[in-house]
């Protein structure tokens, strides 16, 4: 008779484990094996209320129209403020901005405009804060939002962007901040976009 292997040990050994046997911690740890960039999503409302939150669930969605998405915890104040403002900005942090990432993830940071004290930014086209020194920033008008489990998927149409390709991105992997390995730059593949008629 074969021995019973725990779901965690089976997963660590590279064996498939049914989702019903996996706890949230194991799921989060496995997802951490996918390296991501780090963004700060910002919003400003007409009444002067402002908010920023560290987010690594960010992706491009469409080229025509230019759409991006971010996934936000449904119970946080961010989604409600974004729906009220009808806009948000996604700021892709550069390698030297770990402090900003930690600050906007800190549950004890002050609320409202005080959250941005000492943080250099300019209002974007939508009025949302566009942070200084990022590798890129995407100023978006809210396109749609969709409930997905305990998160909301916020789709935004990009109306303006900033790109600083000379800056290295901040990387997050396995629960830690990482940097791109120094060394010669690999050859860049040419991307050709073909639009259907």
PDB file of C-alpha atoms in Angstrom:
ATOM      1  CA  UNK A   1       0.000   0.000   0.000  1.00  0.00           C
ATOM      2  CA  UNK A   2       1.450   3.396  -1.024  1.00  0.00           C
ATOM      3  CA  UNK A   3       2.027   6.109   1.533  1.00  0.00           C
ATOM      4  CA  UNK A   4      -0.210   9.186   1.599  1.00  0.00           C
ATOM      5  CA  UNK A   5       1.586  12.356   0.489  1.00  0.00           C
ATOM      6  CA  UNK A   6       0.410  15.714   1.837  1.00  0.00           C
ATOM      7  CA  UNK A   7      -0.842  18.235  -0.765  1.00  0.00           C
ATOM      8  CA  UNK A   8       1.985  20.659   0.083  1.00  0.00           C
ATOM      9  CA  UNK A   9       4.711  18.012  -0.327  1.00  0.00           C
ATOM     10  CA  UNK A  10       3.094  16.799  -3.551  1.00  0.00           C
ATOM     11  CA  UNK A  11       3.074  20.342  -4.943  1.00  0.00           C
ATOM     12  CA  UNK A  12       6.710  20.895  -3.931  1.00  0.00           C
ATOM     13  CA  UNK A  13       7.633  17.654  -5.712  1.00  0.00           C
ATOM     14  CA  UNK A  14       6.064  18.968  -8.905  1.00  0.00           C
ATOM     15  CA  UNK A  15       2.924  16.827  -8.787  1.00  0.00           C
ATOM     16  CA  UNK A  16      -0.504  18.262  -9.559  1.00  0.00           C
ATOM     17  CA  UNK A  17      -2.677  18.854  -6.511  1.00  0.00           C
ATOM     18  CA  UNK A  18      -6.471  19.274  -6.744  1.00  0.00           C
ATOM     19  CA  UNK A  19      -7.522  22.850  -5.987  1.00  0.00           C
ATOM     20  CA  UNK A  20      -9.826  21.585  -3.233  1.00  0.00           C
ATOM     21  CA  UNK A  21      -6.739  20.364  -1.324  1.00  0.00           C
ATOM     22  CA  UNK A  22      -4.780  23.616  -1.669  1.00  0.00           C
ATOM     23  CA  UNK A  23      -5.036  26.361   0.936  1.00  0.00           C
ATOM     24  CA  UNK A  24      -4.780  30.083   0.205  1.00  0.00           C
ATOM     25  CA  UNK A  25      -1.203  30.265   1.488  1.00  0.00           C
ATOM     26  CA  UNK A  26      -0.022  27.545  -0.894  1.00  0.00           C
ATOM     27  CA  UNK A  27      -1.856  29.212  -3.791  1.00  0.00           C
ATOM     28  CA  UNK A  28      -0.287  32.586  -3.000  1.00  0.00           C
ATOM     29  CA  UNK A  29       3.174  31.013  -2.707  1.00  0.00           C
ATOM     30  CA  UNK A  30       2.818  29.239  -6.071  1.00  0.00           C
ATOM     31  CA  UNK A  31       1.614  32.474  -7.708  1.00  0.00           C
ATOM     32  CA  UNK A  32       4.698  34.181  -6.275  1.00  0.00           C
ATOM     33  CA  UNK A  33       6.824  32.113  -8.643  1.00  0.00           C
ATOM     34  CA  UNK A  34       5.595  34.401 -11.443  1.00  0.00           C
ATOM     35  CA  UNK A  35       7.794  37.533 -11.409  1.00  0.00           C
ATOM     36  CA  UNK A  36       5.928  40.792 -11.881  1.00  0.00           C
ATOM     37  CA  UNK A  37       6.546  44.472 -12.042  1.00  0.00           C
ATOM     38  CA  UNK A  38       5.217  46.708  -9.265  1.00  0.00           C
ATOM     39  CA  UNK A  39       2.745  49.524  -9.815  1.00  0.00           C
ATOM     40  CA  UNK A  40       1.071  52.179  -7.738  1.00  0.00           C
ATOM     41  CA  UNK A  41      -2.503  52.819  -8.857  1.00  0.00           C
ATOM     42  CA  UNK A  42      -3.625  56.359  -8.057  1.00  0.00           C
ATOM     43  CA  UNK A  43      -6.937  58.183  -8.201  1.00  0.00           C
ATOM     44  CA  UNK A  44      -8.154  61.726  -7.513  1.00  0.00           C
ATOM     45  CA  UNK A  45     -11.782  62.784  -7.244  1.00  0.00           C
ATOM     46  CA  UNK A  46     -13.320  66.180  -7.992  1.00  0.00           C
ATOM     47  CA  UNK A  47     -13.850  66.837  -4.269  1.00  0.00           C
ATOM     48  CA  UNK A  48     -10.070  66.612  -3.664  1.00  0.00           C
ATOM     49  CA  UNK A  49     -10.074  63.078  -2.247  1.00  0.00           C
ATOM     50  CA  UNK A  50      -6.969  61.126  -3.363  1.00  0.00           C
ATOM     51  CA  UNK A  51      -5.752  57.581  -2.919  1.00  0.00           C
ATOM     52  CA  UNK A  52      -2.846  55.356  -3.956  1.00  0.00           C
ATOM     53  CA  UNK A  53      -2.298  51.610  -3.617  1.00  0.00           C
ATOM     54  CA  UNK A  54       0.495  49.201  -4.512  1.00  0.00           C
ATOM     55  CA  UNK A  55      -0.673  46.669  -7.115  1.00  0.00           C
ATOM     56  CA  UNK A  56       1.142  43.966  -9.079  1.00  0.00           C
ATOM     57  CA  UNK A  57      -1.907  42.572 -10.907  1.00  0.00           C
ATOM     58  CA  UNK A  58      -1.574  44.760 -14.001  1.00  0.00           C
ATOM     59  CA  UNK A  59      -1.730  43.880 -17.681  1.00  0.00           C
ATOM     60  CA  UNK A  60      -2.316  45.270 -21.137  1.00  0.00           C
ATOM     61  CA  UNK A  61      -5.584  44.063 -22.660  1.00  0.00           C
ATOM     62  CA  UNK A  62      -6.099  45.674 -26.076  1.00  0.00           C
ATOM     63  CA  UNK A  63      -4.257  47.818 -28.612  1.00  0.00           C
ATOM     64  CA  UNK A  64      -7.342  49.244 -30.309  1.00  0.00           C
ATOM     65  CA  UNK A  65      -8.651  50.788 -28.163  1.00  0.00           C
ATOM     66  CA  UNK A  66      -5.648  50.906 -25.815  1.00  0.00           C
ATOM     67  CA  UNK A  67      -6.891  49.134 -22.689  1.00  0.00           C
ATOM     68  CA  UNK A  68      -5.162  47.996 -19.487  1.00  0.00           C
ATOM     69  CA  UNK A  69      -6.465  46.249 -16.392  1.00  0.00           C
ATOM     70  CA  UNK A  70      -5.682  46.207 -12.701  1.00  0.00           C
ATOM     71  CA  UNK A  71      -7.148  43.849 -10.082  1.00  0.00           C
ATOM     72  CA  UNK A  72      -8.075  45.470  -6.767  1.00  0.00           C
ATOM     73  CA  UNK A  73      -9.408  44.032  -3.526  1.00  0.00           C
ATOM     74  CA  UNK A  74     -13.165  44.534  -3.643  1.00  0.00           C
ATOM     75  CA  UNK A  75     -13.380  45.588   0.022  1.00  0.00           C
ATOM     76  CA  UNK A  76     -10.729  48.336  -0.282  1.00  0.00           C
ATOM     77  CA  UNK A  77     -11.696  51.960  -0.859  1.00  0.00           C
ATOM     78  CA  UNK A  78      -9.819  52.094  -4.195  1.00  0.00           C
ATOM     79  CA  UNK A  79     -12.501  50.650  -6.501  1.00  0.00           C
ATOM     80  CA  UNK A  80     -15.201  52.951  -5.138  1.00  0.00           C
ATOM     81  CA  UNK A  81     -13.006  56.024  -5.589  1.00  0.00           C
ATOM     82  CA  UNK A  82     -12.101  54.959  -9.137  1.00  0.00           C
ATOM     83  CA  UNK A  83     -15.772  54.487 -10.021  1.00  0.00           C
ATOM     84  CA  UNK A  84     -16.567  57.895  -8.508  1.00  0.00           C
ATOM     85  CA  UNK A  85     -13.725  59.603 -10.381  1.00  0.00           C
ATOM     86  CA  UNK A  86     -14.234  57.625 -13.597  1.00  0.00           C
ATOM     87  CA  UNK A  87     -10.449  57.434 -13.952  1.00  0.00           C
ATOM     88  CA  UNK A  88      -7.207  56.061 -12.530  1.00  0.00           C
ATOM     89  CA  UNK A  89      -3.468  56.108 -13.247  1.00  0.00           C
ATOM     90  CA  UNK A  90      -1.116  53.121 -13.224  1.00  0.00           C
ATOM     91  CA  UNK A  91       2.458  54.066 -12.277  1.00  0.00           C
ATOM     92  CA  UNK A  92       5.055  51.369 -13.080  1.00  0.00           C
ATOM     93  CA  UNK A  93       7.758  51.735 -10.426  1.00  0.00           C
ATOM     94  CA  UNK A  94      11.447  51.884 -11.267  1.00  0.00           C
ATOM     95  CA  UNK A  95      14.194  49.917  -9.491  1.00  0.00           C
ATOM     96  CA  UNK A  96      14.907  52.693  -6.978  1.00  0.00           C
ATOM     97  CA  UNK A  97      11.307  53.065  -5.808  1.00  0.00           C
ATOM     98  CA  UNK A  98      10.950  50.247  -3.264  1.00  0.00           C
ATOM     99  CA  UNK A  99      10.086  52.837  -0.593  1.00  0.00           C
ATOM    100  CA  UNK A 100       7.117  54.041  -2.657  1.00  0.00           C
ATOM    101  CA  UNK A 101       5.936  50.466  -3.090  1.00  0.00           C
ATOM    102  CA  UNK A 102       6.105  49.868   0.653  1.00  0.00           C
ATOM    103  CA  UNK A 103       4.495  53.222   1.470  1.00  0.00           C
ATOM    104  CA  UNK A 104       1.430  52.704  -0.702  1.00  0.00           C
ATOM    105  CA  UNK A 105       1.071  49.142   0.640  1.00  0.00           C
ATOM    106  CA  UNK A 106       1.255  50.331   4.275  1.00  0.00           C
ATOM    107  CA  UNK A 107      -2.146  49.956   5.951  1.00  0.00           C
ATOM    108  CA  UNK A 108      -1.202  52.663   8.465  1.00  0.00           C
ATOM    109  CA  UNK A 109      -0.446  55.412   5.932  1.00  0.00           C
ATOM    110  CA  UNK A 110      -2.644  58.510   6.271  1.00  0.00           C
ATOM    111  CA  UNK A 111      -5.811  58.727   4.212  1.00  0.00           C
ATOM    112  CA  UNK A 112      -6.619  61.237   1.497  1.00  0.00           C
ATOM    113  CA  UNK A 113      -4.221  63.852   0.124  1.00  0.00           C
ATOM    114  CA  UNK A 114      -1.907  63.456   3.157  1.00  0.00           C
ATOM    115  CA  UNK A 115      -0.955  60.066   1.697  1.00  0.00           C
ATOM    116  CA  UNK A 116       0.952  61.960  -1.014  1.00  0.00           C
ATOM    117  CA  UNK A 117       2.883  64.317   1.292  1.00  0.00           C
ATOM    118  CA  UNK A 118       6.526  64.209   0.177  1.00  0.00           C
ATOM    119  CA  UNK A 119       5.681  62.084  -2.888  1.00  0.00           C
ATOM    120  CA  UNK A 120       6.589  63.946  -6.104  1.00  0.00           C
ATOM    121  CA  UNK A 121       3.788  63.806  -8.677  1.00  0.00           C
ATOM    122  CA  UNK A 122       1.899  65.853 -11.224  1.00  0.00           C
ATOM    123  CA  UNK A 123      -1.807  65.666 -12.031  1.00  0.00           C
ATOM    124  CA  UNK A 124      -2.353  63.717 -15.238  1.00  0.00           C
ATOM    125  CA  UNK A 125      -4.836  64.449 -18.024  1.00  0.00           C
ATOM    126  CA  UNK A 126      -7.563  62.838 -15.901  1.00  0.00           C
ATOM    127  CA  UNK A 127      -6.424  64.644 -12.751  1.00  0.00           C
ATOM    128  CA  UNK A 128      -5.080  61.432 -11.202  1.00  0.00           C
ATOM    129  CA  UNK A 129      -1.568  61.620  -9.683  1.00  0.00           C
ATOM    130  CA  UNK A 130       1.205  60.650 -12.112  1.00  0.00           C
ATOM    131  CA  UNK A 131       4.245  59.805  -9.986  1.00  0.00           C
ATOM    132  CA  UNK A 132       7.713  61.130 -10.821  1.00  0.00           C
ATOM    133  CA  UNK A 133      10.601  58.800 -11.663  1.00  0.00           C
ATOM    134  CA  UNK A 134       8.556  55.793 -12.781  1.00  0.00           C
ATOM    135  CA  UNK A 135       9.487  53.653 -15.779  1.00  0.00           C
ATOM    136  CA  UNK A 136       6.027  54.317 -17.205  1.00  0.00           C
ATOM    137  CA  UNK A 137       2.678  55.806 -16.209  1.00  0.00           C
ATOM    138  CA  UNK A 138      -0.682  55.180 -17.866  1.00  0.00           C
ATOM    139  CA  UNK A 139      -3.411  57.759 -17.320  1.00  0.00           C
ATOM    140  CA  UNK A 140      -6.742  55.994 -17.855  1.00  0.00           C
ATOM    141  CA  UNK A 141     -10.438  56.650 -18.056  1.00  0.00           C
ATOM    142  CA  UNK A 142     -12.474  53.873 -16.473  1.00  0.00           C
ATOM    143  CA  UNK A 143     -13.829  51.608 -19.241  1.00  0.00           C
ATOM    144  CA  UNK A 144     -15.543  48.828 -17.278  1.00  0.00           C
ATOM    145  CA  UNK A 145     -15.316  47.006 -13.962  1.00  0.00           C
ATOM    146  CA  UNK A 146     -16.080  43.350 -13.278  1.00  0.00           C
ATOM    147  CA  UNK A 147     -16.452  41.452 -10.016  1.00  0.00           C
ATOM    148  CA  UNK A 148     -14.176  38.378  -9.864  1.00  0.00           C
ATOM    149  CA  UNK A 149     -14.265  36.566  -6.533  1.00  0.00           C
ATOM    150  CA  UNK A 150     -12.880  38.832  -3.818  1.00  0.00           C
ATOM    151  CA  UNK A 151     -11.426  41.296  -6.367  1.00  0.00           C
ATOM    152  CA  UNK A 152     -12.647  43.800  -8.933  1.00  0.00           C
ATOM    153  CA  UNK A 153     -11.094  43.894 -12.393  1.00  0.00           C
ATOM    154  CA  UNK A 154     -10.853  47.540 -13.424  1.00  0.00           C
ATOM    155  CA  UNK A 155     -10.422  48.115 -17.160  1.00  0.00           C
ATOM    156  CA  UNK A 156      -9.076  51.493 -18.219  1.00  0.00           C
ATOM    157  CA  UNK A 157      -8.704  53.199 -21.586  1.00  0.00           C
ATOM    158  CA  UNK A 158      -5.289  54.858 -21.817  1.00  0.00           C
ATOM    159  CA  UNK A 159      -5.653  58.557 -22.639  1.00  0.00           C
ATOM    160  CA  UNK A 160      -2.041  59.582 -21.935  1.00  0.00           C
ATOM    161  CA  UNK A 161       1.213  57.895 -21.012  1.00  0.00           C
ATOM    162  CA  UNK A 162       4.755  58.611 -19.860  1.00  0.00           C
ATOM    163  CA  UNK A 163       7.618  56.242 -20.768  1.00  0.00           C
ATOM    164  CA  UNK A 164      11.200  56.381 -19.476  1.00  0.00           C
ATOM    165  CA  UNK A 165      12.894  53.379 -21.153  1.00  0.00           C
ATOM    166  CA  UNK A 166      16.274  54.278 -19.655  1.00  0.00           C
ATOM    167  CA  UNK A 167      15.046  53.296 -16.165  1.00  0.00           C
ATOM    168  CA  UNK A 168      15.140  49.692 -14.903  1.00  0.00           C
ATOM    169  CA  UNK A 169      11.852  48.338 -13.517  1.00  0.00           C
ATOM    170  CA  UNK A 170      11.215  47.248  -9.946  1.00  0.00           C
ATOM    171  CA  UNK A 171      10.658  43.455  -9.913  1.00  0.00           C
ATOM    172  CA  UNK A 172       8.743  41.396  -7.336  1.00  0.00           C
ATOM    173  CA  UNK A 173       9.281  37.629  -7.107  1.00  0.00           C
ATOM    174  CA  UNK A 174       8.731  35.034  -4.353  1.00  0.00           C
ATOM    175  CA  UNK A 175       7.824  37.719  -1.838  1.00  0.00           C
ATOM    176  CA  UNK A 176      10.944  39.835  -2.432  1.00  0.00           C
ATOM    177  CA  UNK A 177      12.012  42.816  -4.489  1.00  0.00           C
ATOM    178  CA  UNK A 178      14.554  41.894  -7.147  1.00  0.00           C
ATOM    179  CA  UNK A 179      16.613  43.630  -9.816  1.00  0.00           C
ATOM    180  CA  UNK A 180      17.318  42.652 -13.376  1.00  0.00           C
ATOM    181  CA  UNK A 181      20.676  40.900 -13.656  1.00  0.00           C
ATOM    182  CA  UNK A 182      23.467  43.217 -14.820  1.00  0.00           C
ATOM    183  CA  UNK A 183      25.179  42.302 -18.033  1.00  0.00           C
ATOM    184  CA  UNK A 184      25.048  42.882 -21.752  1.00  0.00           C
ATOM    185  CA  UNK A 185      21.654  43.770 -23.142  1.00  0.00           C
ATOM    186  CA  UNK A 186      20.236  40.901 -25.180  1.00  0.00           C
ATOM    187  CA  UNK A 187      19.213  41.571 -28.779  1.00  0.00           C
ATOM    188  CA  UNK A 188      15.779  43.120 -29.051  1.00  0.00           C
ATOM    189  CA  UNK A 189      13.261  41.230 -31.162  1.00  0.00           C
ATOM    190  CA  UNK A 190      11.325  43.378 -33.581  1.00  0.00           C
ATOM    191  CA  UNK A 191       7.581  43.398 -32.956  1.00  0.00           C
ATOM    192  CA  UNK A 192       5.386  44.050 -35.968  1.00  0.00           C
ATOM    193  CA  UNK A 193       1.770  44.913 -35.214  1.00  0.00           C
ATOM    194  CA  UNK A 194      -0.645  43.935 -37.959  1.00  0.00           C
ATOM    195  CA  UNK A 195      -4.112  45.425 -37.768  1.00  0.00           C
ATOM    196  CA  UNK A 196      -6.997  43.652 -39.429  1.00  0.00           C
ATOM    197  CA  UNK A 197      -8.888  45.643 -42.033  1.00  0.00           C
TER     198      UNK A 197
END
